[in-house]
Coordinates of C-alpha atoms in Angstrom, one line a residue:
X1 CA 107.1 96.6 89.8
X2 CA 110.6 98.4 90.2
X3 CA 112.0 96.0 87.7
X4 CA 109.3 95.8 85.0
X5 CA 107.8 99.3 85.4
X6 CA 110.3 101.3 83.4
X7 CA 110.6 98.6 80.8
X8 CA 106.9 98.2 80.0
X9 CA 106.5 102.1 80.2
X10 CA 108.8 102.2 77.2
X11 CA 107.0 99.7 75.1
X12 CA 103.5 100.4 76.3
X13 CA 102.6 102.0 72.9
X14 CA 103.4 98.8 71.1
X15 CA 101.5 96.7 73.7
X16 CA 98.3 98.7 73.7
X17 CA 96.4 99.9 76.6
X18 CA 93.5 97.6 76.4
X19 CA 95.7 94.5 75.8
X20 CA 97.9 95.6 78.7
X21 CA 95.0 96.0 81.1
X22 CA 93.4 92.7 80.2
X23 CA 96.5 90.8 80.4
X24 CA 97.6 92.4 83.6
X25 CA 94.3 91.9 85.4
X26 CA 94.2 88.2 84.3
X27 CA 97.7 87.6 85.7
X28 CA 96.8 89.3 88.9
X29 CA 93.9 86.9 89.0
X30 CA 95.6 83.7 88.2
X31 CA 98.6 84.3 90.3
X32 CA 96.7 84.4 93.8
X33 CA 94.6 81.3 92.7
X34 CA 97.8 79.3 92.3
X35 CA 99.4 80.9 95.3
X36 CA 96.5 79.7 97.3
X37 CA 96.9 76.2 96.1
X38 CA 100.6 76.1 97.3
X39 CA 99.0 75.1 100.7
X40 CA 99.1 71.7 99.2
X41 CA 102.9 71.8 98.7
X42 CA 104.6 70.2 101.7
X43 CA 108.2 70.6 100.7
X44 CA 109.9 73.8 101.8
X45 CA 112.2 74.4 98.7
X46 CA 109.5 73.9 96.0
X47 CA 107.0 76.1 98.1
X48 CA 109.6 78.9 98.3
X49 CA 110.6 78.8 94.6
X50 CA 107.0 78.7 93.5
X51 CA 106.0 81.5 96.0
X52 CA 108.6 83.8 94.5
X53 CA 107.8 83.0 90.8
X54 CA 104.1 83.6 91.5
X55 CA 104.7 86.8 93.3
X56 CA 106.9 87.8 90.3
X57 CA 104.1 87.1 87.9
X58 CA 101.7 89.1 90.1
X59 CA 104.1 92.0 90.0
X60 CA 104.3 91.6 86.3
X61 CA 100.6 91.8 86.0
X62 CA 100.1 94.6 88.4
X63 CA 102.5 96.9 86.5
X64 CA 100.6 96.2 83.3
X65 CA 97.2 97.0 84.6
X66 CA 98.2 99.9 86.7
X67 CA 100.1 101.7 84.0
X68 CA 97.4 101.1 81.4
X69 CA 94.7 102.1 83.9
X70 CA 96.3 105.4 84.8
X71 CA 97.0 106.1 81.1
X72 CA 93.5 105.4 80.0
X73 CA 92.0 107.7 82.8
X74 CA 94.3 110.5 81.6
X75 CA 93.0 110.2 78.0
X76 CA 89.4 109.7 78.8
X77 CA 89.2 112.4 81.6
X78 CA 91.6 114.8 79.8
X79 CA 90.3 117.9 81.5
X80 CA 90.0 116.3 84.9
X81 CA 93.3 114.3 85.2
X82 CA 93.8 115.2 89.0
X83 CA 90.2 114.3 89.8
X84 CA 90.4 111.0 87.9
X85 CA 93.6 110.0 89.5
X86 CA 92.3 110.9 93.0
X87 CA 89.2 108.7 92.4
X88 CA 91.4 105.8 91.4
X89 CA 93.7 106.3 94.4
X90 CA 90.4 106.4 96.6
X91 CA 89.2 103.1 95.1
X92 CA 92.4 101.5 95.8
X93 CA 92.5 102.7 99.4
X94 CA 89.0 101.3 100.0
X95 CA 90.3 97.9 98.5
X96 CA 93.3 97.9 100.6
X97 CA 91.2 98.7 103.7
X98 CA 88.5 96.1 103.1
X99 CA 90.8 93.4 101.8
X100 CA 92.5 92.3 104.8
X101 CA 89.1 92.2 106.8
X102 CA 87.5 90.1 104.1
X103 CA 90.6 88.0 103.7
X104 CA 90.7 87.1 107.5
X105 CA 87.0 86.3 107.6
X106 CA 87.4 83.9 104.6
X107 CA 90.5 82.4 106.0
X108 CA 88.9 81.7 109.4
X109 CA 85.7 80.3 107.8
X110 CA 87.0 78.4 104.9
X111 CA 90.7 78.0 105.1
X112 CA 94.0 79.4 103.9
X113 CA 93.4 79.1 100.1
X114 CA 89.8 80.5 100.2
X115 CA 90.6 84.3 100.0
X116 CA 93.3 83.9 97.3
X117 CA 91.0 81.7 95.1
X118 CA 88.0 83.9 95.4
X119 CA 89.6 87.2 94.7
X120 CA 91.7 85.6 92.0
X121 CA 88.7 84.3 90.2
X122 CA 87.0 87.6 90.6
X123 CA 90.0 89.4 88.9
X124 CA 90.0 86.8 86.0
X125 CA 86.2 87.5 85.5
X126 CA 87.1 91.2 85.4
X127 CA 89.6 90.6 82.8
X128 CA 87.0 88.8 80.5
X129 CA 84.6 91.6 81.0
X130 CA 87.3 94.2 80.2
X131 CA 88.3 92.5 77.0
X132 CA 84.4 92.3 76.1
X133 CA 83.5 95.9 77.1
X134 CA 86.5 98.1 76.7
X135 CA 86.9 100.0 73.3
X136 CA 89.9 99.8 71.1
X137 CA 92.7 102.3 71.8
X138 CA 91.9 105.5 70.4
X139 CA 94.8 107.7 71.7
X140 CA 96.4 110.1 69.2
X141 CA 100.0 109.2 69.4
X142 CA 101.2 112.2 67.1
X143 CA 104.2 113.7 68.8
X144 CA 107.5 115.3 68.3
X145 CA 108.9 112.2 70.0
X146 CA 109.9 109.6 67.3
X147 CA 110.0 106.5 69.4
X148 CA 109.6 105.4 73.0
X149 CA 113.1 105.2 74.2
X150 CA 114.2 108.4 72.6
X151 CA 111.0 110.0 74.1
X152 CA 111.8 108.8 77.7
X153 CA 115.3 110.1 77.3
X154 CA 114.1 113.4 76.1
X155 CA 111.7 113.7 79.0
X156 CA 114.4 112.8 81.5
X157 CA 116.5 115.8 80.3
X158 CA 113.8 118.1 81.8
X159 CA 115.3 119.3 85.2
X160 CA 111.7 119.6 86.9
X161 CA 110.9 116.1 86.1
X162 CA 113.5 114.9 88.5
X163 CA 112.0 117.2 91.3
X164 CA 108.5 116.0 90.7
X165 CA 109.6 112.3 90.7
X166 CA 111.3 113.0 94.0
X167 CA 108.0 114.5 95.3
X168 CA 106.1 111.2 94.1
X169 CA 108.7 109.2 96.0
X170 CA 108.3 111.1 99.2
X171 CA 104.4 110.8 99.0
X172 CA 104.9 106.9 98.7
X173 CA 107.4 107.0 101.7
X174 CA 105.2 108.3 104.5
X175 CA 102.4 106.0 104.9
X176 CA 104.7 102.7 104.6
X177 CA 107.2 104.4 107.1
X178 CA 104.6 105.1 109.8
X179 CA 102.7 101.7 109.2
X180 CA 106.0 99.8 109.9
X181 CA 106.6 101.5 113.4
X182 CA 103.3 103.1 114.5
X183 CA 102.0 99.9 116.3
X184 CA 105.1 99.5 118.7
X185 CA 104.9 103.2 119.5
X186 CA 101.1 103.0 120.4
X187 CA 101.9 100.2 123.2
X188 CA 103.0 103.0 125.5
X189 CA 99.3 104.2 125.7
X190 CA 98.1 100.8 126.6
X191 CA 95.5 100.6 123.8
X192 CA 93.3 97.5 123.1
X193 CA 93.6 95.8 119.7
X194 CA 90.4 97.4 118.5
X195 CA 91.7 100.9 119.4
X196 CA 94.9 100.2 117.7
X197 CA 93.0 99.1 114.5
X198 CA 90.8 102.2 114.6
X199 CA 94.0 104.4 114.7
X200 CA 95.2 102.8 111.5
X201 CA 91.8 103.1 109.9
X202 CA 91.6 106.7 110.9
X203 CA 94.6 107.5 108.5
X204 CA 93.1 105.6 105.6
X205 CA 89.7 107.1 106.1
X206 CA 90.8 110.6 105.9
X207 CA 92.4 109.9 102.5
X208 CA 89.0 109.2 101.0
X209 CA 88.8 113.0 100.6
X210 CA 91.4 112.9 97.9
X211 CA 88.9 113.5 95.1
X212 CA 88.2 116.9 96.7
X213 CA 91.9 117.8 96.2
X214 CA 91.9 116.6 92.7
X215 CA 88.8 118.7 92.0
X216 CA 90.3 121.7 93.4
X217 CA 93.6 121.4 91.6
X218 CA 91.8 120.9 88.2
X219 CA 89.7 123.9 88.9
X220 CA 92.2 126.3 90.4
X221 CA 95.1 125.1 88.1
X222 CA 97.5 125.7 90.9
X223 CA 99.2 122.2 91.6
X224 CA 102.5 123.9 92.9
X225 CA 100.6 125.7 95.5
X226 CA 98.7 122.6 96.6
X227 CA 102.0 120.6 96.7
X228 CA 103.5 123.5 98.9
X229 CA 100.5 123.3 101.2
X230 CA 100.6 119.5 101.3
X231 CA 104.3 119.3 102.3
X232 CA 103.8 122.1 105.0
X233 CA 100.9 120.2 106.5
X234 CA 102.8 116.9 106.3
X235 CA 105.8 118.4 108.2
X236 CA 103.3 119.6 110.8
X237 CA 101.6 116.2 111.0
X238 CA 104.8 114.4 111.6
X239 CA 106.0 116.8 114.2
X240 CA 102.7 116.1 116.1
X241 CA 102.8 112.3 115.6
X242 CA 106.4 111.9 116.8
X243 CA 106.1 114.1 118.5
X244 CA 109.2 116.2 117.7
X245 CA 112.2 115.2 120.0
X246 CA 111.9 117.0 123.2
X247 CA 108.1 117.0 123.4
X248 CA 106.5 114.5 125.7
X249 CA 104.2 112.0 123.9
X250 CA 100.6 112.6 124.1
X251 CA 97.8 110.4 122.7
X252 CA 95.6 113.3 121.9
X253 CA 98.3 115.1 119.9
X254 CA 99.2 111.8 118.2
X255 CA 95.6 111.3 117.0
X256 CA 95.4 114.8 115.8
X257 CA 98.7 114.5 114.0
X258 CA 97.4 111.3 112.3
X259 CA 94.3 113.0 111.1
X260 CA 96.6 115.9 109.7
X261 CA 98.8 113.2 108.1
X262 CA 95.8 111.6 106.4
X263 CA 94.8 115.0 104.8
X264 CA 98.3 115.9 103.8
X265 CA 98.9 112.6 102.2
X266 CA 96.0 113.1 99.9
X267 CA 97.1 116.4 98.8
X268 CA 100.7 115.4 98.3
X269 CA 100.0 112.3 96.1
X270 CA 97.4 114.1 93.9
X271 CA 99.5 117.4 93.3
X272 CA 102.7 115.3 92.7
X273 CA 101.4 113.4 89.6
X274 CA 99.7 116.6 88.3
X275 CA 102.9 118.6 88.6
X276 CA 104.8 115.7 86.9
X277 CA 102.4 115.6 83.9
X278 CA 102.3 119.6 83.6
X279 CA 106.1 119.9 83.9
X280 CA 106.5 117.7 80.7
X281 CA 103.8 119.6 78.8
X282 CA 105.2 122.9 79.7
X283 CA 108.6 122.1 78.3
X284 CA 107.3 121.8 74.8
X285 CA 106.5 118.1 74.6
X286 CA 103.0 117.4 73.3
X287 CA 100.9 114.9 75.3
X288 CA 101.1 111.5 73.6
X289 CA 101.2 107.9 74.7
X290 CA 104.9 108.3 75.3
X291 CA 104.4 111.2 77.8
X292 CA 101.3 109.7 79.5
X293 CA 103.2 106.3 80.0
X294 CA 106.1 108.3 81.3
X295 CA 103.9 110.0 84.0
X296 CA 102.2 106.8 85.0
X297 CA 105.4 104.8 85.2
X298 CA 107.2 107.6 86.8
X299 CA 104.8 108.0 89.5
X300 CA 104.3 104.3 90.1
X301 CA 107.9 103.6 90.2
X302 CA 108.8 106.4 92.5
X303 CA 106.0 105.6 94.9
X304 CA 107.1 102.0 94.8
X305 CA 110.7 103.1 95.6
X306 CA 109.3 105.2 98.4
X307 CA 107.2 102.3 99.8
X308 CA 110.3 100.0 99.8
X309 CA 112.6 102.7 101.5
X310 CA 110.0 103.8 103.9
X311 CA 109.6 100.8 106.1
X312 CA 113.3 99.8 105.5
X313 CA 114.5 103.1 107.0
X314 CA 111.7 103.1 109.6
X315 CA 112.9 99.7 111.0
X316 CA 116.6 100.7 111.0
X317 CA 116.0 104.2 112.5
X318 CA 113.4 103.0 115.1
X319 CA 115.8 100.3 116.3
X320 CA 118.7 102.6 116.7
X321 CA 117.1 106.0 117.8
X322 CA 113.5 105.2 118.9
X323 CA 110.2 106.6 117.3
X324 CA 110.6 110.3 118.0
X325 CA 114.1 110.5 116.4
X326 CA 113.1 108.2 113.5
X327 CA 110.4 110.6 112.4
X328 CA 113.1 113.2 111.6
X329 CA 113.6 111.2 108.4
X330 CA 110.1 112.1 107.3
X331 CA 110.5 115.7 108.4
X332 CA 113.6 116.3 106.5
X333 CA 112.3 114.8 103.4
X334 CA 109.1 117.0 103.3
X335 CA 111.1 120.2 104.3
X336 CA 113.1 119.6 101.1
X337 CA 109.7 119.7 99.3
X338 CA 108.6 122.9 101.2
X339 CA 111.7 124.6 100.0
X340 CA 111.3 123.3 96.4
X341 CA 107.7 124.2 95.9
X342 CA 107.9 127.5 97.8
X343 CA 110.5 128.6 95.3
X344 CA 108.4 127.3 92.3
X345 CA 105.3 129.0 93.7
X346 CA 107.2 132.4 94.2
X347 CA 108.6 132.1 90.6
X348 CA 105.2 131.4 89.0
X349 CA 103.8 134.5 90.8
X350 CA 106.6 136.6 89.4
X351 CA 105.6 135.6 85.9

């Protein structure tokens, strides 16, 4: 996703949204089917090479359908962009929560290849249905930007774009950071496997209210304020989860912190992509396929970078300094957002 994302964003206008979505979903279907069949490959080297190639094809397809999906939702629900994005995010969250459970059940009942083949076939069927039912692209591409590459460069010159891409990256870092090191930290409370699972489900469940934040952002038209609130609440959540160095760990405070974290994560992610979109429009660039693809790819690439950096930094910091001190990484990253968005909010109030 990190490699192909910016490239396909530039050429999405030529590829077409419907074609990109159909091809992307199909590749995301055929790749796991073939991956499941790798169980019949006995030799180590061919297995490794084929695994890497198939994961690459899957990432190739994922970036096509994710980018086109976000772009289609923006054009169809033009007046409810934050709400539509929040709904998509919630659907992904439900899938990511249910997927491992169903996968483990299929694996234990029918073998290693079963979940890959079943879910892959379902995605290929979805691609056929999409090709049959989705209308042709109708986006008006009239814009002051003459071509995709020049348009991307023009957008990148906007100073606020870098700020909001950073915010998107921070929103993608937190969940993966905690997921990587939360379970070892929970061992001190002598929890059972079910209780540990429920703790992780708690964070995911609370992000299901993301459509509410999207609705409020669309109605109130104050994404800077919501981003400020989200970053403040996130700092508070991480201080409780750590807890902050010098505070004795407490299971009740940790759970309360995870509840707060789940709520803050929904606010931050929805407000980040909304701010990115508005910052481009407010700098005189009309909404077109170029600008919409930039928003989609900017968000997806930034969150992918965050999701890569998060567990990497979590592992290094946890090993060297322990859980409490490691969480300072998230606190500092979100305090920077608090400073940025408080200044932007105050500046908007002065206008």
